[in-house]
Short mmCIF file of N, CA and C in Angstrom, two decimals:
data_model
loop_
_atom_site.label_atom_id
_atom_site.label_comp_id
_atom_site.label_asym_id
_atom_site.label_seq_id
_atom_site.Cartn_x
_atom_site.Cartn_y
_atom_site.Cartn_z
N UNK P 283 105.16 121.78 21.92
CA UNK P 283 105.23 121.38 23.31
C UNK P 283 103.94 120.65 23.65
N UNK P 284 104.07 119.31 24.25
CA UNK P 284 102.68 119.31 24.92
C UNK P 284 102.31 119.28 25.67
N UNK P 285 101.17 119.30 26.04
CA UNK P 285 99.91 119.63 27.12
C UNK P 285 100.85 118.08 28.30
N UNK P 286 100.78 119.20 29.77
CA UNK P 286 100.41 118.59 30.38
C UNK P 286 99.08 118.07 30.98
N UNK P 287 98.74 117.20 31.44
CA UNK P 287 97.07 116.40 31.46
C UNK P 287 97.19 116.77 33.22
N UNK P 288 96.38 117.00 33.96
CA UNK P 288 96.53 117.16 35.44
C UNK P 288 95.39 116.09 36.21
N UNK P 289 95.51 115.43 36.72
CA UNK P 289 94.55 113.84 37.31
C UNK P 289 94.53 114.53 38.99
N UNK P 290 93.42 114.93 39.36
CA UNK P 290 92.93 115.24 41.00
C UNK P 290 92.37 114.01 41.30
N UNK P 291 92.82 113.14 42.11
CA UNK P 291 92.17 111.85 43.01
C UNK P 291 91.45 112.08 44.21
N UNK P 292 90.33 112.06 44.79
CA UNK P 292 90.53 112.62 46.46
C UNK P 292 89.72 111.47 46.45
N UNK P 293 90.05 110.42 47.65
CA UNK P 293 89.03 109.37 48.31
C UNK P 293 88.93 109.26 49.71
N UNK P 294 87.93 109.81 50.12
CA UNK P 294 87.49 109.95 52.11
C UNK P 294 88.75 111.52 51.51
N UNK P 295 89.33 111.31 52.80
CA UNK P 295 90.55 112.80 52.89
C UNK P 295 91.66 112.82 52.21
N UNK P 296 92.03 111.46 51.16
CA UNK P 296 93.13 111.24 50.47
C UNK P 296 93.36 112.33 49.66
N UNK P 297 94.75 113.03 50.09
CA UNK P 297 94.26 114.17 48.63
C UNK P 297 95.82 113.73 47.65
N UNK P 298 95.43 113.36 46.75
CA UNK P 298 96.38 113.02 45.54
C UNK P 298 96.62 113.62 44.49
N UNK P 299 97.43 113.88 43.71
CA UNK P 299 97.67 114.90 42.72
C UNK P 299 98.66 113.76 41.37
N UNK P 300 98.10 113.61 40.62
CA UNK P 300 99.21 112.89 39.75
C UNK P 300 99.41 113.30 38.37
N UNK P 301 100.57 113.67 37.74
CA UNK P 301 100.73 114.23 36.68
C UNK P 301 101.08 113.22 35.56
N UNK P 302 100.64 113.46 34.42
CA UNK P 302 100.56 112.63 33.44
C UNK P 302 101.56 113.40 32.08
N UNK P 303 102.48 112.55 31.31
CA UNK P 303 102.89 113.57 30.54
C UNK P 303 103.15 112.60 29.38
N UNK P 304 103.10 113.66 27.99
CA UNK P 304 103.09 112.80 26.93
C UNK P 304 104.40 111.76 26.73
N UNK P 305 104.45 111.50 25.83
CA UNK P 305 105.86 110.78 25.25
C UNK P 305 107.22 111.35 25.43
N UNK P 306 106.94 112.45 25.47
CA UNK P 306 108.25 113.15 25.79
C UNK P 306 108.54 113.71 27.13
N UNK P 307 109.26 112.81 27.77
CA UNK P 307 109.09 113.79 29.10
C UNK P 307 110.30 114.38 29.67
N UNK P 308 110.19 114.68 30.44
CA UNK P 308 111.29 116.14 31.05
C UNK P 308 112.36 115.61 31.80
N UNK P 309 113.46 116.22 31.75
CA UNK P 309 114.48 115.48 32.27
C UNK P 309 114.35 115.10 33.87
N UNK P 310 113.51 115.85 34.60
CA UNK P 310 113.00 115.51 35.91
C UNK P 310 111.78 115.98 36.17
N UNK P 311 111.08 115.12 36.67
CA UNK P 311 109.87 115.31 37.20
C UNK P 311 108.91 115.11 38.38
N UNK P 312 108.04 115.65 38.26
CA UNK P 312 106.79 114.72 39.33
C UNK P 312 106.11 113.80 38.90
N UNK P 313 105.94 113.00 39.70
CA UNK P 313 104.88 111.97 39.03
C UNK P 313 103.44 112.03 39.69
N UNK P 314 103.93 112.08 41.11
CA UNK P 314 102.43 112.64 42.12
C UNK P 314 103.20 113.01 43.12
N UNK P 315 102.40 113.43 44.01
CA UNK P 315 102.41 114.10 44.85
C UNK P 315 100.71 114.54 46.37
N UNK P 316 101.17 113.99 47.32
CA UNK P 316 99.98 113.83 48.17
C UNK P 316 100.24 113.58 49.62
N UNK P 317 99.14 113.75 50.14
CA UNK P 317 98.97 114.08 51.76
C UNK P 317 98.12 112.92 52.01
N UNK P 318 98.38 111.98 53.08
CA UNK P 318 97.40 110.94 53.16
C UNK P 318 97.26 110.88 54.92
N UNK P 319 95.96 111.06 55.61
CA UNK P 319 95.89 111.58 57.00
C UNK P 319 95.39 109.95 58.00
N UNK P 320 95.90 109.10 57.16
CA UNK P 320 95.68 108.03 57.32
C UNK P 320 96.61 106.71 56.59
N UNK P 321 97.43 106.60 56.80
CA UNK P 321 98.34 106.00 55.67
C UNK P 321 98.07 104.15 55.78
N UNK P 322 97.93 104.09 54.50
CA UNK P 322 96.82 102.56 54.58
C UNK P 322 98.42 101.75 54.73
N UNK P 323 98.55 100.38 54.86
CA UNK P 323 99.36 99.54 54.21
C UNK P 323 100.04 99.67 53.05
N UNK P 324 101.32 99.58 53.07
CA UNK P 324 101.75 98.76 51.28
C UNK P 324 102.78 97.93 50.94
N UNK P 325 102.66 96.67 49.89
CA UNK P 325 103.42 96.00 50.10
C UNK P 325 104.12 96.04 48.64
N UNK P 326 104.97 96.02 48.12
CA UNK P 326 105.55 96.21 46.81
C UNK P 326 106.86 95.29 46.44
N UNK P 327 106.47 94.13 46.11
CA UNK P 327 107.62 93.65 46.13
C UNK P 327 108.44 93.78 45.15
N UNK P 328 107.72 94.37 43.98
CA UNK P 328 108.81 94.81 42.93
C UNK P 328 109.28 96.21 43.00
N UNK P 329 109.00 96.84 43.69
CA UNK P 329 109.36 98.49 44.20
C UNK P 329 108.27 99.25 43.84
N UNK P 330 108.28 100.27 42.84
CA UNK P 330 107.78 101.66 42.51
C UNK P 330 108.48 101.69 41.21
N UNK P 331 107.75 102.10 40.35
CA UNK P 331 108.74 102.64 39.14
C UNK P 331 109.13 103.95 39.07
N UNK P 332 108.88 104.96 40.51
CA UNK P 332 109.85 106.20 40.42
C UNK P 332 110.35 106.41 41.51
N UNK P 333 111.37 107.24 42.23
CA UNK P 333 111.63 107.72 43.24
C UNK P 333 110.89 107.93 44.19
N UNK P 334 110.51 107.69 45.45
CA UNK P 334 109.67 107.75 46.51
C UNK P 334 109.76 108.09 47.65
N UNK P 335 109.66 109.64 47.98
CA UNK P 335 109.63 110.00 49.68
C UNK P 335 108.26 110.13 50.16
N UNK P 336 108.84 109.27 50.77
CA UNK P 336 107.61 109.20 51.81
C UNK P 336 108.00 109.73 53.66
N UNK P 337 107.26 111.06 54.36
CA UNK P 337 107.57 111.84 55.15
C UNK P 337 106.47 111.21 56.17
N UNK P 338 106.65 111.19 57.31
CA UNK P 338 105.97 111.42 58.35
C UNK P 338 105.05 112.59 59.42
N UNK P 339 104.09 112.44 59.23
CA UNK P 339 103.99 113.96 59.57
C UNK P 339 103.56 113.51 60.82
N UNK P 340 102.69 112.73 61.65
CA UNK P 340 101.83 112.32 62.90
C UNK P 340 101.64 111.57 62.72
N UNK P 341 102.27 110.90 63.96
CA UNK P 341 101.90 108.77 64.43
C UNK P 341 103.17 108.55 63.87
N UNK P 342 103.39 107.08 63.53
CA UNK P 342 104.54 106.31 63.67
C UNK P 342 104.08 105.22 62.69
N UNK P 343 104.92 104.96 61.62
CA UNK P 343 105.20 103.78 60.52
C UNK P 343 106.47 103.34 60.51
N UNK P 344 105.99 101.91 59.91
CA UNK P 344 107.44 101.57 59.78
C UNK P 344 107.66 100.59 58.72
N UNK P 345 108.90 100.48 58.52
CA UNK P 345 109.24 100.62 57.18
C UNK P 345 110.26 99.52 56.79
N UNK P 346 109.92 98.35 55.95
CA UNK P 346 110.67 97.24 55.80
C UNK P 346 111.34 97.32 54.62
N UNK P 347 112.84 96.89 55.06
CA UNK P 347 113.43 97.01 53.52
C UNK P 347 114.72 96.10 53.90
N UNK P 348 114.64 94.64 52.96
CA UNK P 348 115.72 93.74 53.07
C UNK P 348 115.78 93.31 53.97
N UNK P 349 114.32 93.08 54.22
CA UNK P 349 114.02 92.62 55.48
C UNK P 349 114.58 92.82 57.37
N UNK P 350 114.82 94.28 57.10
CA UNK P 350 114.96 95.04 58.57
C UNK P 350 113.85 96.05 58.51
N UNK P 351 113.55 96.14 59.70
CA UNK P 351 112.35 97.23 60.04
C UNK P 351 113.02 98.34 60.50
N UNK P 352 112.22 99.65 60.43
CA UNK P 352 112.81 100.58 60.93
C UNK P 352 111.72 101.26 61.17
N UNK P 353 111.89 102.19 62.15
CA UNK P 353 111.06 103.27 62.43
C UNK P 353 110.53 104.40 61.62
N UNK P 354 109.26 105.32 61.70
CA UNK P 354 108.82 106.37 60.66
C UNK P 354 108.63 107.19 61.39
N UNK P 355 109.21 107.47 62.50
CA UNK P 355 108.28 108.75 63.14
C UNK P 355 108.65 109.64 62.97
N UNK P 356 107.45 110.68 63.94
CA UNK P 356 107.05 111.94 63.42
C UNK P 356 108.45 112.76 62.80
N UNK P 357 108.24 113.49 61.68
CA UNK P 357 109.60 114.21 61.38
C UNK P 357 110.26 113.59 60.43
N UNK P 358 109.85 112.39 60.32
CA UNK P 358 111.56 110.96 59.80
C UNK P 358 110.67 110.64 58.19
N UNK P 359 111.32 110.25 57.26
CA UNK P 359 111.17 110.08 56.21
C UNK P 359 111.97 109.16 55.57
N UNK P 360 111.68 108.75 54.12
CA UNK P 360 112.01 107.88 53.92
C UNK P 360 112.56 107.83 51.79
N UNK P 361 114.19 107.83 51.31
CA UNK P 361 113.65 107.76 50.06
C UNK P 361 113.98 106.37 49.32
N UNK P 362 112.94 105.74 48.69
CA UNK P 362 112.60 104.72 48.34
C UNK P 362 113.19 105.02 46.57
N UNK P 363 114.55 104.43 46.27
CA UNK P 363 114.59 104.14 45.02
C UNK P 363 114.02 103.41 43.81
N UNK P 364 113.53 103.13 42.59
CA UNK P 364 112.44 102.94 42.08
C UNK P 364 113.19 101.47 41.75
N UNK P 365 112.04 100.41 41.73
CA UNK P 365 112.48 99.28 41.78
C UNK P 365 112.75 98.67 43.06
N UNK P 366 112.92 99.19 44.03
CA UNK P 366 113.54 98.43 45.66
C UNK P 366 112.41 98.07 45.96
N UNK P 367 112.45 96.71 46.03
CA UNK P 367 111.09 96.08 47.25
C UNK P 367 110.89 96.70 48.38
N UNK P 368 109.44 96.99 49.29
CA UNK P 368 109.97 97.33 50.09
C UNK P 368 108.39 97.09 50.62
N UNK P 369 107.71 97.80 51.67
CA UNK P 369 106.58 97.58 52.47
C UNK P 369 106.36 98.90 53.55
N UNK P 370 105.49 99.39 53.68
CA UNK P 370 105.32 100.21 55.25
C UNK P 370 104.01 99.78 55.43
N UNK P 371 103.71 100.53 56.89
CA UNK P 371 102.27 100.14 57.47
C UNK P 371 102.48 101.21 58.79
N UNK P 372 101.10 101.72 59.44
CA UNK P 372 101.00 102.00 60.34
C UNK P 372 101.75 101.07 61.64
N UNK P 373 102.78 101.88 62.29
CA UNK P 373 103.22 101.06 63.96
C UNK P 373 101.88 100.57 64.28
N UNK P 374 101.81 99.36 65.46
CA UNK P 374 100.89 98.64 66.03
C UNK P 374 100.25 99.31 66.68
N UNK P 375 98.81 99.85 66.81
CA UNK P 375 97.79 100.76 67.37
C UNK P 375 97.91 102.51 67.36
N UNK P 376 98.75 102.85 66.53
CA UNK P 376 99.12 103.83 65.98
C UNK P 376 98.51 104.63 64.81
N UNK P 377 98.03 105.89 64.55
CA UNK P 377 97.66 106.79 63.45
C UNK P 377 98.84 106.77 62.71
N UNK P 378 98.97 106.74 61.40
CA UNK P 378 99.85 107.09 60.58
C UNK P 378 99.53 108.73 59.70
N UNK P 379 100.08 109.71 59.54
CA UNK P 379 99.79 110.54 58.45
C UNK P 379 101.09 111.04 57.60
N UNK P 380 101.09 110.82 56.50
CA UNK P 380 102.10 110.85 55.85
C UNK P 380 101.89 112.13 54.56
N UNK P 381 103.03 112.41 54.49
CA UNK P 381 103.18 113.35 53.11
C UNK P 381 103.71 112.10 51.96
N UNK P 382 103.99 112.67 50.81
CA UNK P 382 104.49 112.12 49.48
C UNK P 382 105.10 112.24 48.32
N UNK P 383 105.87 111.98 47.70
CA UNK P 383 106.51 112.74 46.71
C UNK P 383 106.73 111.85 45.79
N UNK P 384 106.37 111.71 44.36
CA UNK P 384 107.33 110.64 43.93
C UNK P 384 108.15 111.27 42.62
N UNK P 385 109.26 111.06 41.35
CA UNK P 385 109.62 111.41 41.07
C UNK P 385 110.09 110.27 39.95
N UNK P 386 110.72 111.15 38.49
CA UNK P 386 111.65 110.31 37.78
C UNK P 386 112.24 111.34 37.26
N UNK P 387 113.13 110.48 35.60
CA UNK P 387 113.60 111.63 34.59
C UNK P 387 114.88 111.31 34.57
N UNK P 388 115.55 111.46 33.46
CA UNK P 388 116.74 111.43 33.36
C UNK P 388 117.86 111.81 34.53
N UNK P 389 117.54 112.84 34.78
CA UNK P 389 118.17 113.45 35.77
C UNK P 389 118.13 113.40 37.25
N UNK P 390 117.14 112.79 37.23
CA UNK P 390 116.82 112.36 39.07
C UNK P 390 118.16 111.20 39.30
N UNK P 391 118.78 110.39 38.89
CA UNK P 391 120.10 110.29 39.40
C UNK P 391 121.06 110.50 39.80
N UNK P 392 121.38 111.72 39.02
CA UNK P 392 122.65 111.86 38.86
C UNK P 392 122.26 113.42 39.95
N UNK P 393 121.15 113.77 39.85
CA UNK P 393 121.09 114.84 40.99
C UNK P 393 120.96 114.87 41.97
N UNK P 394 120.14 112.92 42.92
CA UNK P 394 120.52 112.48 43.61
C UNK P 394 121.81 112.45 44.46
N UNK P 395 122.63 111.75 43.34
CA UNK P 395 124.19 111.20 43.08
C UNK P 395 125.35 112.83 43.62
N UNK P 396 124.79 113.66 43.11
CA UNK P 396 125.59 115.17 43.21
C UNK P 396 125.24 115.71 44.84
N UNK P 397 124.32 115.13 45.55
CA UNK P 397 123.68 115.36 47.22
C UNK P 397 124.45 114.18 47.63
N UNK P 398 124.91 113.16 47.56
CA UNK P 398 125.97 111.78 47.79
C UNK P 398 124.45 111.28 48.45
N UNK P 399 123.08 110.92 47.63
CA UNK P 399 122.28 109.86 47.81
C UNK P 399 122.55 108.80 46.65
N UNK P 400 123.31 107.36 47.03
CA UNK P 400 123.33 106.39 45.69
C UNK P 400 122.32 105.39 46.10
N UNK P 401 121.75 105.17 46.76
CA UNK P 401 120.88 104.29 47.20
C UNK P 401 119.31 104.61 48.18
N UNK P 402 118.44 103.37 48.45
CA UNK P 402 117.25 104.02 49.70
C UNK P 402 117.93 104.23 50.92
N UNK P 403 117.10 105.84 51.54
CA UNK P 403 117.72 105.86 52.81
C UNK P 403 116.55 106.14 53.53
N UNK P 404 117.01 106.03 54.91
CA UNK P 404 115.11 106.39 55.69
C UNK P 404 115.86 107.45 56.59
#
């Protein structure tokens, strides 16, 4: 079996957690996982290469995808399939603080797919 490797990031209050795993990896996983009390910009036009919720915890983001905007507030979340272009940012004069999750693995589809998620939803 091998070693998982464990990567702690923290920059200003960013607290990040990202897991690293050998060649062989698990039919589902984490990839990171983090609390950000300030949620910067991001623009991705080729997506993410894993699954991506991104939660709202305080303030208001919002969230472009196929070019419609939508709202992030408090409570509201968001899951970003890997590969989907997409963008958020803090609302206009607004705090953002966000939670995070991201995910892959064989099985993150089809376990998706078994909850009736086939696509991003916010």
């Amino acid at each position: 079996m091998e070693q998982i490797i464990r990567r702690k990031v923290v920059e200003d209050q960013l607290r990040r957690f990202m897991f690293v795993l050998g060649k062989n990896d698990l039919p589902l996983y984490v990839e990171s996982i983090g609390y950000n009390p300030d949620q910067e910009s991001v623009v991705r036009r080729k997506g993410y290469p894993y699954f991506h919720w991104l939660q709202t915890i305080e303030g208001e983001g919002e969230f472009e995808l196929s070019g419609r905007r939508f709202s992030l507030s408090q409570g509201n979340g968001s899951l970003i399939f890997p590969g989907v272009p997409h963008s958020y940012s803090a609302a206009k004069g607004k705090k953002w603080a966000t939670l995070y999750v991201t995910f892959g693995g064989s099985l993150a589809d089809s376990m998706l797919a078994q909850l009736g998620i086939r696509h991003t939803e916010w």
